[in-house]
Coordinates of C-alpha atoms in Angstrom, one line a residue:
Chain A
X1 CA 43.1 -152.9 -172.8
X2 CA 43.1 -149.7 -170.8
X3 CA 40.3 -147.6 -169.6
X4 CA 40.1 -144.8 -172.7
X5 CA 38.0 -143.1 -170.1
X6 CA 40.1 -142.6 -167.4
X7 CA 42.9 -141.7 -169.8
X8 CA 40.8 -138.7 -171.4
X9 CA 39.8 -137.8 -167.7
X10 CA 43.6 -137.7 -167.1
X11 CA 44.5 -135.7 -170.2
X12 CA 41.7 -133.4 -169.9
X13 CA 42.6 -132.9 -166.0
X14 CA 46.1 -131.9 -166.9
X15 CA 45.3 -129.5 -169.8
X16 CA 42.6 -127.6 -167.8
X17 CA 45.4 -127.3 -165.0
X18 CA 47.8 -125.7 -167.3
X19 CA 45.4 -123.9 -169.5
X20 CA 42.2 -123.1 -166.5
X21 CA 43.3 -122.9 -163.4
X22 CA 46.2 -120.7 -163.9
X23 CA 43.6 -117.9 -164.1
X24 CA 42.0 -118.2 -160.5
X25 CA 43.5 -115.5 -159.2
X26 CA 41.9 -113.0 -161.7
X27 CA 38.5 -114.5 -161.8
X28 CA 38.2 -114.1 -158.2
X29 CA 39.4 -110.4 -158.4
X30 CA 36.6 -109.7 -160.8
X31 CA 34.0 -112.3 -159.1
X32 CA 34.8 -110.4 -155.8
X33 CA 34.1 -106.7 -157.5
X34 CA 31.1 -108.3 -159.0
X35 CA 29.3 -110.0 -156.2
X36 CA 30.4 -107.8 -153.4
X37 CA 31.2 -110.3 -151.1
X38 CA 33.5 -113.1 -150.7
X39 CA 31.4 -115.7 -150.3
X40 CA 29.4 -114.9 -153.5
X41 CA 32.6 -114.7 -154.9
X42 CA 34.0 -117.5 -154.1
X43 CA 30.7 -119.6 -155.3
X44 CA 30.7 -117.9 -158.7
X45 CA 34.3 -119.0 -159.0
X46 CA 33.8 -122.3 -158.2
X47 CA 30.5 -122.1 -160.4
X48 CA 32.6 -121.2 -163.4
X49 CA 35.7 -123.5 -163.2
X50 CA 32.9 -126.4 -162.9
X51 CA 30.7 -125.1 -165.7
X52 CA 34.1 -125.0 -167.6
X53 CA 35.7 -128.2 -167.0
X54 CA 32.2 -130.0 -167.5
X55 CA 32.8 -127.8 -171.3
X56 CA 36.2 -128.3 -171.8
X57 CA 35.6 -130.4 -174.6
X58 CA 33.9 -127.3 -176.3
X59 CA 37.1 -125.2 -175.6
X60 CA 39.7 -125.1 -178.5
X61 CA 42.6 -125.7 -177.0
X62 CA 45.4 -122.8 -177.2
X63 CA 43.1 -120.5 -178.0
X64 CA 42.0 -117.6 -175.5
X65 CA 41.3 -119.6 -172.4
X66 CA 41.1 -116.4 -169.8
X67 CA 38.6 -114.6 -172.2
X68 CA 36.9 -118.0 -172.3
X69 CA 36.9 -118.3 -168.8
X70 CA 35.9 -114.8 -168.4
X71 CA 32.7 -115.0 -170.6
X72 CA 31.2 -118.1 -168.5
X73 CA 31.9 -116.0 -165.6
X74 CA 30.0 -113.3 -167.0
X75 CA 27.1 -115.1 -167.7
X76 CA 26.7 -117.1 -164.6
X77 CA 27.2 -114.0 -162.9
X78 CA 24.0 -112.4 -164.8
X79 CA 22.0 -115.4 -164.6
X80 CA 22.3 -116.3 -161.1
X81 CA 23.2 -113.3 -159.1
X82 CA 21.8 -110.5 -160.7
X83 CA 18.7 -112.1 -160.7
X84 CA 18.6 -112.5 -156.9
X85 CA 20.5 -109.3 -156.4
X86 CA 18.2 -106.3 -154.9
X87 CA 20.2 -104.2 -157.0
X88 CA 18.8 -103.6 -159.9
X89 CA 19.5 -101.1 -162.6
X90 CA 17.6 -100.8 -165.7
X91 CA 19.7 -99.0 -168.4
X92 CA 18.0 -97.1 -171.0
X93 CA 20.4 -95.9 -172.9
X94 CA 24.1 -95.4 -172.2
X95 CA 24.1 -92.3 -173.7
X96 CA 21.7 -90.1 -171.7
X97 CA 21.7 -92.2 -168.6
X98 CA 22.6 -90.2 -165.7
X99 CA 22.5 -92.1 -162.4
X100 CA 21.9 -89.8 -159.4
X101 CA 24.7 -91.1 -157.9
X102 CA 26.8 -89.4 -159.8
X103 CA 25.8 -86.4 -158.6
X104 CA 25.9 -87.6 -155.2
X105 CA 28.1 -86.6 -152.4
X106 CA 32.1 -86.6 -153.0
X107 CA 33.8 -89.8 -151.4
X108 CA 35.0 -88.6 -147.8
X109 CA 38.4 -86.3 -148.1
X110 CA 41.3 -88.4 -147.4
X111 CA 43.0 -87.6 -144.2
X112 CA 46.6 -87.7 -146.0
X113 CA 47.0 -84.5 -147.6
X114 CA 50.4 -85.1 -148.9
X115 CA 52.3 -88.4 -148.3
X116 CA 56.0 -88.7 -148.6
X117 CA 57.5 -91.5 -150.3
X118 CA 58.1 -93.7 -147.6
X119 CA 54.0 -93.8 -147.0
X120 CA 53.0 -94.6 -150.6
X121 CA 52.7 -98.3 -150.0
X122 CA 50.3 -97.6 -147.3
X123 CA 48.7 -94.7 -148.7
X124 CA 48.2 -97.1 -151.8
X125 CA 46.8 -99.9 -149.7
X126 CA 44.3 -97.4 -148.1
X127 CA 43.1 -95.7 -151.0
X128 CA 43.2 -98.7 -153.0
X129 CA 40.1 -99.5 -151.0
X130 CA 38.6 -96.8 -152.5
X131 CA 39.5 -97.5 -155.8
X132 CA 37.6 -100.7 -155.2
X133 CA 34.7 -99.3 -153.2
X134 CA 34.1 -96.6 -155.9
X135 CA 34.1 -100.0 -158.8
X136 CA 31.2 -101.5 -156.6
X137 CA 29.7 -98.5 -156.4
X138 CA 29.2 -98.0 -160.4
X139 CA 26.5 -100.3 -162.3
X140 CA 27.2 -103.4 -163.2
X141 CA 27.3 -103.1 -167.1
X142 CA 30.0 -100.1 -166.2
X143 CA 31.6 -101.7 -163.6
X144 CA 32.5 -104.9 -165.9
X145 CA 33.4 -103.1 -168.5
X146 CA 35.8 -101.2 -166.5
X147 CA 37.3 -104.2 -164.7
X148 CA 37.9 -106.2 -167.8
X149 CA 39.5 -103.4 -170.2
X150 CA 41.2 -101.5 -167.9
X151 CA 42.2 -103.5 -165.0
X152 CA 42.6 -107.3 -166.2
X153 CA 44.0 -105.8 -169.8
X154 CA 41.3 -107.2 -172.3
X155 CA 41.1 -106.0 -175.5
X156 CA 37.8 -103.9 -176.4
X157 CA 37.4 -106.8 -179.1
X158 CA 37.8 -109.1 -176.0
X159 CA 35.7 -107.6 -173.6
X160 CA 32.7 -107.5 -176.2
X161 CA 33.0 -111.1 -176.9
X162 CA 33.1 -111.6 -173.0
X163 CA 29.7 -109.4 -172.6
X164 CA 28.4 -110.3 -175.5
X165 CA 27.6 -106.8 -177.2
X166 CA 29.0 -104.9 -179.5
X167 CA 32.7 -103.0 -179.6
X168 CA 30.6 -99.7 -179.8
X169 CA 29.0 -100.4 -176.5
X170 CA 32.2 -101.2 -175.0
X171 CA 33.9 -98.0 -176.2
X172 CA 30.5 -96.3 -174.3
X173 CA 30.2 -98.1 -171.0
X174 CA 34.0 -97.7 -170.8
X175 CA 34.0 -94.0 -171.2
X176 CA 30.9 -93.7 -169.2
X177 CA 32.4 -96.0 -166.8
X178 CA 35.5 -94.1 -166.1
X179 CA 33.5 -91.0 -165.8
X180 CA 31.4 -92.2 -163.1
X181 CA 34.7 -93.5 -161.2
X182 CA 36.4 -90.6 -161.7
X183 CA 33.2 -88.6 -160.0
X184 CA 34.0 -91.0 -157.0
X185 CA 37.6 -90.4 -157.1
X186 CA 37.6 -86.8 -158.0
X187 CA 39.0 -85.2 -154.7
X188 CA 42.2 -87.2 -154.6
X189 CA 42.4 -87.1 -158.6
X190 CA 42.0 -83.4 -158.8
X191 CA 44.1 -83.0 -156.2
X192 CA 47.0 -85.2 -157.7
X193 CA 46.5 -83.3 -160.8
X194 CA 45.1 -86.7 -162.4
X195 CA 42.2 -84.9 -163.9
X196 CA 41.6 -81.6 -164.6
X197 CA 38.0 -80.9 -164.6
X198 CA 35.6 -81.9 -161.4
X199 CA 33.7 -84.5 -163.1
X200 CA 30.8 -84.0 -160.7
X201 CA 30.3 -80.2 -161.5
X202 CA 27.5 -80.0 -163.7
X203 CA 26.9 -76.8 -165.9
X204 CA 24.0 -75.6 -167.7
X205 CA 25.0 -75.6 -171.7
X206 CA 23.7 -73.0 -174.7
X207 CA 20.6 -75.5 -174.9
X208 CA 19.7 -74.7 -170.9
X209 CA 20.2 -78.5 -170.2
X210 CA 22.3 -79.5 -167.5
X211 CA 25.5 -81.3 -168.4
X212 CA 28.6 -82.9 -166.7
X213 CA 31.4 -80.3 -167.1
X214 CA 33.3 -82.9 -169.1
X215 CA 30.8 -83.5 -171.4
X216 CA 30.4 -79.6 -172.1
X217 CA 33.9 -79.4 -172.3
X218 CA 33.8 -82.1 -175.0
X219 CA 31.3 -80.8 -177.1
X220 CA 32.6 -77.4 -177.1
X221 CA 35.9 -78.7 -178.2
X222 CA 34.0 -81.0 -181.0
X223 CA 32.6 -77.9 -182.2
X224 CA 35.8 -76.1 -182.6
Chain B
X1 CA 33.8 -98.7 -187.3
X2 CA 36.5 -96.2 -186.7
X3 CA 39.0 -98.0 -188.6
X4 CA 38.3 -97.3 -192.4
X5 CA 37.7 -93.8 -191.3
X6 CA 40.8 -93.2 -189.6
X7 CA 43.0 -95.3 -192.5
X8 CA 40.9 -92.5 -194.6
X9 CA 42.7 -90.0 -193.1
X10 CA 46.2 -91.0 -192.5
X11 CA 46.0 -91.0 -196.7
X12 CA 44.5 -87.4 -196.4
X13 CA 47.6 -86.7 -194.0
X14 CA 50.3 -87.9 -196.2
X15 CA 48.5 -86.0 -199.1
X16 CA 47.8 -83.4 -197.2
X17 CA 51.8 -82.6 -195.9
X18 CA 52.6 -79.2 -195.7
X19 CA 49.7 -77.8 -197.6
X20 CA 48.9 -74.5 -196.2
X21 CA 44.9 -74.8 -196.2
X22 CA 44.9 -77.9 -193.9
X23 CA 47.4 -76.9 -191.0
X24 CA 45.8 -79.9 -188.7
X25 CA 45.4 -83.2 -190.5
X26 CA 43.0 -84.8 -188.5
X27 CA 40.5 -82.2 -187.1
X28 CA 40.0 -81.9 -183.3
X29 CA 36.2 -83.2 -183.9
X30 CA 37.6 -86.7 -185.3
X31 CA 40.5 -86.9 -182.8
X32 CA 38.0 -86.6 -179.9
X33 CA 35.8 -89.6 -181.2
X34 CA 38.9 -92.0 -180.9
X35 CA 40.8 -90.5 -178.2
X36 CA 40.0 -93.1 -175.5
X37 CA 40.6 -96.4 -178.1
X38 CA 43.9 -94.6 -179.2
X39 CA 44.7 -94.0 -175.5
X40 CA 43.8 -97.8 -174.7
X41 CA 46.1 -98.7 -177.7
X42 CA 43.3 -100.3 -179.7
X43 CA 44.7 -98.7 -183.1
X44 CA 47.0 -100.4 -185.4
X45 CA 50.0 -98.6 -186.2
X46 CA 48.7 -97.2 -189.5
X47 CA 45.0 -95.8 -188.0
X48 CA 47.6 -94.8 -184.7
X49 CA 49.9 -92.2 -187.0
X50 CA 47.1 -90.1 -188.0
X51 CA 46.1 -89.9 -184.0
X52 CA 49.8 -89.2 -183.3
X53 CA 49.9 -86.4 -185.6
X54 CA 47.7 -85.0 -184.5
X55 CA 48.9 -84.7 -180.8
X56 CA 52.0 -83.6 -182.2
X57 CA 50.3 -80.6 -183.5
X58 CA 47.0 -79.9 -180.9
X59 CA 47.9 -79.1 -177.4
X60 CA 44.3 -79.2 -176.4
X61 CA 44.2 -82.8 -178.1
X62 CA 47.4 -83.7 -176.5
X63 CA 46.2 -82.5 -173.1
X64 CA 42.9 -84.6 -173.2
X65 CA 44.6 -88.0 -174.4
X66 CA 47.0 -87.5 -171.5
X67 CA 44.0 -87.0 -169.0
X68 CA 42.6 -90.4 -170.4
X69 CA 45.8 -92.0 -169.8
X70 CA 46.8 -90.9 -166.4
X71 CA 43.2 -91.8 -165.3
X72 CA 43.6 -95.3 -166.1
X73 CA 47.2 -95.4 -165.1
X74 CA 46.0 -94.0 -161.9
X75 CA 43.2 -96.7 -161.5
X76 CA 45.4 -99.4 -161.8
X77 CA 48.2 -98.5 -159.7
X78 CA 45.7 -98.4 -156.8
X79 CA 43.9 -101.2 -157.5
X80 CA 45.4 -104.2 -155.7
X81 CA 43.3 -107.3 -156.6
X82 CA 43.0 -110.1 -153.6
X83 CA 44.0 -113.5 -154.9
X84 CA 42.0 -116.5 -154.5
X85 CA 41.9 -117.7 -151.1
X86 CA 43.9 -121.1 -150.9
X87 CA 40.4 -122.9 -149.4
X88 CA 38.6 -122.1 -152.6
X89 CA 41.7 -123.3 -154.5
X90 CA 41.6 -126.7 -152.6
X91 CA 37.7 -126.9 -152.7
X92 CA 38.1 -126.1 -156.8
X93 CA 40.3 -129.5 -156.9
X94 CA 38.2 -131.2 -155.0
X95 CA 35.1 -130.4 -156.9
X96 CA 37.1 -131.8 -160.1
X97 CA 37.8 -135.0 -158.6
X98 CA 34.0 -135.9 -157.9
X99 CA 33.0 -134.3 -161.4
X100 CA 36.3 -136.9 -162.9
X101 CA 34.9 -139.9 -160.9
X102 CA 30.9 -138.9 -161.9
X103 CA 32.5 -139.1 -165.7
X104 CA 34.0 -142.2 -164.8
X105 CA 30.9 -143.6 -163.4
X106 CA 29.2 -142.3 -166.7
X107 CA 32.1 -144.2 -168.7
X108 CA 31.4 -147.4 -166.8
X109 CA 27.5 -147.4 -167.0
X110 CA 28.2 -147.5 -170.9
X111 CA 30.9 -150.0 -170.9
X112 CA 29.7 -153.3 -172.2
X113 CA 32.2 -155.6 -170.8
X114 CA 33.7 -155.2 -167.3
X115 CA 37.2 -155.3 -168.3
X116 CA 37.0 -152.0 -170.2
X117 CA 37.9 -150.3 -166.8
X118 CA 40.7 -152.2 -165.4
X119 CA 42.6 -149.3 -164.9
X120 CA 44.2 -148.6 -161.4
X121 CA 42.5 -145.7 -160.8
X122 CA 39.5 -146.5 -161.8
X123 CA 39.6 -149.7 -159.7
X124 CA 40.7 -147.8 -156.8
X125 CA 37.6 -145.6 -157.3
X126 CA 35.3 -148.3 -158.5
X127 CA 34.1 -149.3 -154.5
X128 CA 33.3 -145.8 -153.8
X129 CA 31.6 -144.6 -156.9
X130 CA 30.0 -147.5 -158.3
X131 CA 26.5 -146.7 -157.1
X132 CA 26.8 -143.1 -158.2
X133 CA 25.8 -144.0 -161.7
X134 CA 22.3 -143.2 -161.3
X135 CA 22.7 -140.4 -159.9
X136 CA 24.0 -139.1 -163.3
X137 CA 21.0 -140.3 -164.8
X138 CA 18.6 -143.8 -165.0
X139 CA 18.6 -143.0 -168.8
X140 CA 22.4 -143.4 -168.7
X141 CA 22.7 -146.9 -170.3
X142 CA 21.0 -145.8 -173.4
X143 CA 22.2 -142.5 -173.6
X144 CA 25.0 -141.2 -171.6
X145 CA 27.1 -139.0 -173.8
X146 CA 24.0 -136.9 -174.4
X147 CA 22.7 -136.6 -171.3
X148 CA 26.2 -136.1 -169.7
X149 CA 26.3 -133.0 -172.2
X150 CA 22.6 -132.0 -171.5
X151 CA 23.1 -132.1 -167.6
X152 CA 25.9 -130.1 -167.7
X153 CA 24.7 -127.5 -170.1
X154 CA 23.1 -125.5 -167.0
X155 CA 24.0 -127.1 -164.1
X156 CA 23.3 -124.1 -161.4
X157 CA 20.6 -122.8 -161.8
X158 CA 17.5 -123.5 -159.7
X159 CA 15.0 -125.5 -161.4
X160 CA 12.5 -123.5 -162.8
X161 CA 9.1 -125.4 -163.1
X162 CA 6.0 -123.9 -164.6
X163 CA 3.0 -124.7 -162.6
X164 CA 1.3 -126.1 -166.0
X165 CA 3.9 -128.3 -166.3
X166 CA 3.9 -129.7 -162.8
X167 CA 0.4 -129.9 -162.5
X168 CA 0.8 -132.3 -166.0
X169 CA 3.4 -133.8 -163.8
X170 CA 1.5 -134.3 -161.1
X171 CA -1.7 -135.9 -163.2
X172 CA 0.7 -138.1 -164.7
X173 CA 2.2 -139.2 -161.7
X174 CA -1.2 -139.4 -159.5
X175 CA -2.8 -141.6 -162.3
X176 CA -4.5 -138.2 -163.2
X177 CA -6.3 -137.6 -159.5
X178 CA -7.3 -134.1 -158.6
X179 CA -8.0 -131.0 -160.7
X180 CA -6.5 -129.0 -158.0
X181 CA -2.7 -129.2 -157.2
X182 CA -2.6 -128.7 -153.9
X183 CA 0.9 -129.6 -153.2
X184 CA 3.1 -127.4 -151.0
X185 CA 5.9 -125.5 -152.7
X186 CA 8.6 -127.1 -150.4
X187 CA 7.5 -130.4 -151.7
X188 CA 7.3 -128.9 -155.4
X189 CA 10.9 -127.9 -155.3
X190 CA 12.1 -131.1 -153.3
X191 CA 10.8 -133.2 -156.2
X192 CA 12.3 -130.9 -159.0
X193 CA 15.5 -131.3 -157.4
X194 CA 15.3 -134.7 -157.0
X195 CA 14.5 -135.1 -160.6
X196 CA 17.6 -133.2 -161.7
X197 CA 20.4 -134.9 -161.6
X198 CA 23.0 -132.3 -160.6
X199 CA 27.0 -133.0 -160.3
X200 CA 27.6 -133.4 -156.5
X201 CA 29.9 -131.0 -154.9
X202 CA 31.1 -132.9 -152.1
X203 CA 31.3 -137.0 -152.1
X204 CA 30.1 -139.2 -148.9
X205 CA 30.3 -141.6 -147.2
X206 CA 31.3 -139.7 -144.4
X207 CA 28.0 -138.0 -142.6
X208 CA 30.8 -135.6 -140.8
X209 CA 32.7 -134.8 -144.0
X210 CA 29.7 -134.0 -145.9
X211 CA 28.4 -131.8 -142.7
X212 CA 32.1 -129.7 -142.6
X213 CA 31.6 -129.1 -146.1
X214 CA 28.9 -126.9 -145.8
X215 CA 30.4 -124.9 -143.0
X216 CA 30.5 -121.2 -144.3
X217 CA 28.5 -122.4 -147.5
X218 CA 25.2 -122.0 -145.8
X219 CA 23.7 -119.8 -143.4
X220 CA 22.4 -122.7 -141.1
X221 CA 24.1 -125.3 -139.2
X222 CA 23.8 -128.8 -141.5
X223 CA 22.9 -131.9 -139.4
X224 CA 22.4 -135.0 -141.6
X225 CA 20.1 -137.2 -140.9
X226 CA 21.4 -140.4 -139.0
X227 CA 19.7 -142.9 -141.6
X228 CA 22.6 -145.5 -141.0
X229 CA 21.8 -146.0 -137.0
X230 CA 18.6 -148.1 -138.4
X231 CA 19.9 -150.1 -141.0
X232 CA 23.7 -149.8 -141.6
X233 CA 24.8 -150.5 -144.9
X234 CA 21.2 -149.8 -146.2
X235 CA 21.5 -146.3 -146.7
X236 CA 24.8 -144.8 -148.4
X237 CA 25.7 -141.5 -148.2
X238 CA 26.5 -140.6 -151.8
X239 CA 27.4 -136.8 -151.8
X240 CA 26.0 -133.6 -151.3
X241 CA 25.9 -129.8 -153.2
X242 CA 24.3 -126.4 -152.6
X243 CA 21.0 -125.6 -153.7
X244 CA 18.0 -123.5 -152.7
X245 CA 14.5 -123.5 -151.4
X246 CA 12.2 -120.7 -152.1
X247 CA 15.1 -118.5 -152.6
X248 CA 16.9 -119.9 -149.3
X249 CA 20.2 -121.7 -149.6
X250 CA 19.9 -125.4 -149.0
X251 CA 22.1 -128.2 -148.6
X252 CA 20.8 -131.1 -151.1
X253 CA 22.1 -134.4 -150.1
X254 CA 22.0 -137.7 -152.2
X255 CA 21.5 -141.2 -150.9
X256 CA 21.1 -144.4 -151.8
X257 CA 18.4 -146.8 -150.2
X258 CA 18.5 -150.5 -151.9
X259 CA 19.5 -149.3 -155.1
X260 CA 17.3 -146.4 -155.4
X261 CA 17.8 -142.7 -154.8
X262 CA 16.8 -140.9 -152.2
X263 CA 17.7 -137.0 -151.7
X264 CA 17.2 -134.6 -148.8
X265 CA 17.0 -130.5 -148.9
X266 CA 17.7 -129.3 -145.5
X267 CA 17.4 -125.6 -145.2
X268 CA 16.2 -123.0 -142.4
X269 CA 12.4 -123.3 -142.4
X270 CA 12.1 -120.1 -140.4
X271 CA 8.5 -118.5 -141.7
X272 CA 7.8 -121.1 -143.8
X273 CA 4.4 -122.8 -143.2
X274 CA 5.1 -126.2 -142.7
X275 CA 2.3 -128.5 -144.0
X276 CA 0.3 -130.4 -141.1
X277 CA 0.7 -134.5 -141.0
X278 CA -2.4 -136.4 -141.6
X279 CA -4.4 -137.2 -138.4
X280 CA -2.3 -139.7 -136.4
X281 CA 0.6 -139.9 -138.5
X282 CA 3.8 -138.5 -137.0
X283 CA 4.9 -137.1 -140.5
X284 CA 3.8 -135.2 -142.9
X285 CA 3.9 -137.2 -146.2
X286 CA 2.8 -136.6 -149.9
X287 CA 2.9 -138.4 -153.3
X288 CA 4.1 -136.2 -155.7
X289 CA 4.9 -137.1 -159.6
X290 CA 5.3 -140.6 -158.0
X291 CA 7.8 -139.8 -155.7
X292 CA 7.3 -139.8 -152.0
X293 CA 8.2 -136.8 -150.2
X294 CA 8.1 -136.4 -146.6
X295 CA 8.8 -133.0 -144.5
X296 CA 10.1 -132.9 -141.4
X297 CA 11.1 -130.1 -139.1
X298 CA 14.0 -130.8 -136.8
X299 CA 15.6 -128.4 -134.5
X300 CA 14.6 -125.2 -136.3
X301 CA 15.9 -127.0 -139.9
X302 CA 13.4 -128.1 -142.3
X303 CA 14.1 -131.2 -144.2
X304 CA 12.2 -132.5 -147.0
X305 CA 13.0 -136.0 -148.0
X306 CA 12.2 -137.4 -152.0
X307 CA 12.7 -140.6 -153.0
X308 CA 10.6 -143.5 -155.1
X309 CA 11.1 -146.2 -151.8
X310 CA 7.6 -147.5 -150.9
X311 CA 6.3 -145.1 -148.4
X312 CA 6.2 -147.5 -145.4
X313 CA 9.8 -148.1 -145.9
X314 CA 10.5 -144.6 -146.2
X315 CA 8.5 -143.7 -143.3
X316 CA 10.3 -146.0 -141.4
X317 CA 13.5 -144.5 -142.2
X318 CA 12.3 -141.2 -142.0
X319 CA 11.0 -141.8 -138.2
X320 CA 13.9 -143.6 -137.1
X321 CA 16.5 -140.7 -138.3
X322 CA 13.9 -137.7 -136.9
X323 CA 12.9 -139.9 -133.5
X324 CA 12.2 -136.9 -130.9
X325 CA 15.5 -136.2 -128.8

């Protein structure tokens, strides 16, 4: 008679390697953007994997393992790292939320005005860091949604499941998150014609309220 | 949410096709509500058709949809995610191995006959892991499976013990002694960690190996006490994990001494008040909830040592390991 315990463990390990360990790269990428430093990111990923491993029996084989892992990662991050984080942001209402940082100074002007094709790779590397920095500057709730939906290709539904919030919340956070990101990348994005309105510019609307130019434009168009 | 409405619009578009009074089947206001979801490919074909039809005829909305798509593309194209570091990948494999070993030990603890584990891997590890059984929990023999699940539920959060719970525990442990719980927070935390049977992250028995594992994981050098010097074979280093004391990083190390568990927490004790030993005693001791806890400062690092060992035995061990250098 052989040990069932050991056979079970070997099976479990093989399945875990196949289904879960293949997602280490994206888990680490998101962990790094959330914790903003390599050491915490490594701890977060390690904690996530160990939790997943001990709970692997509860995971239904063949379902969305990646989303399941990201749910564990997100919860672990919120429970462990956000608690001790100095950056405390309480969001009252996504719609009304207007962080001061949104109106803060623009990112530094890129020294490379018009790169040639040959410079693209280098340029992207240089600018890629700006994208990362911009992401890390926006509040966590928005950052998570942008990361999951825009950069790690999760659907709204999967993102909502991972974050444990309604799809509507994902949509509004994604909208705000992209705006916040655009504000930080405005110089480059405007110059390249990626966006047509400067998201940092504010206008006074018909009701005398200060409003972001994009919101203003949207409302005008909605009314039209 | 959006779907029924959009589906309705699709129908309206079909009905209204070519109608003079409805040149734009879906109005801009409606389109605006869903432009982001549309661009993100969140609509099924039928719903997307209504949106498609609108952008065909409305330049403004098309421009807006394009701008959305362009921006997301732009962010994506300029984002190069970092791959997982090789060191972390290796460490994860090690941690999973340790976890397997714990589960094997748990399996053996519930197995009634020794012949239940003749497997090659199990016996190869048996020597090394035999002693881990109580790390998983003294109640293992009766409720191993349940306990494992319970332990695994929240293995990483710092233990939270309410003051009232601690007082109750202290009363029970000390036989209902003092009204005032005068225990130092360091001791409280040592006992809380000691009582929780959290999975270890690095396995013994090598002092040096376990010490090295902490390199780069905690912000102080981890020097493990040399318990073995005095009584070789009496103290077994089982393993260690990361922990925290007063929100500081700490190394949590588990030993077995004469079949009983002893744990050591090492952390940077800077600015934490050290409890003073009783007069004539070289080391601070406290009995908390039935555990003996010693607190020692050595070379800038504070150590709390917790066990159920008799105080005299523990004092000898601790004094030998932390003799003045």
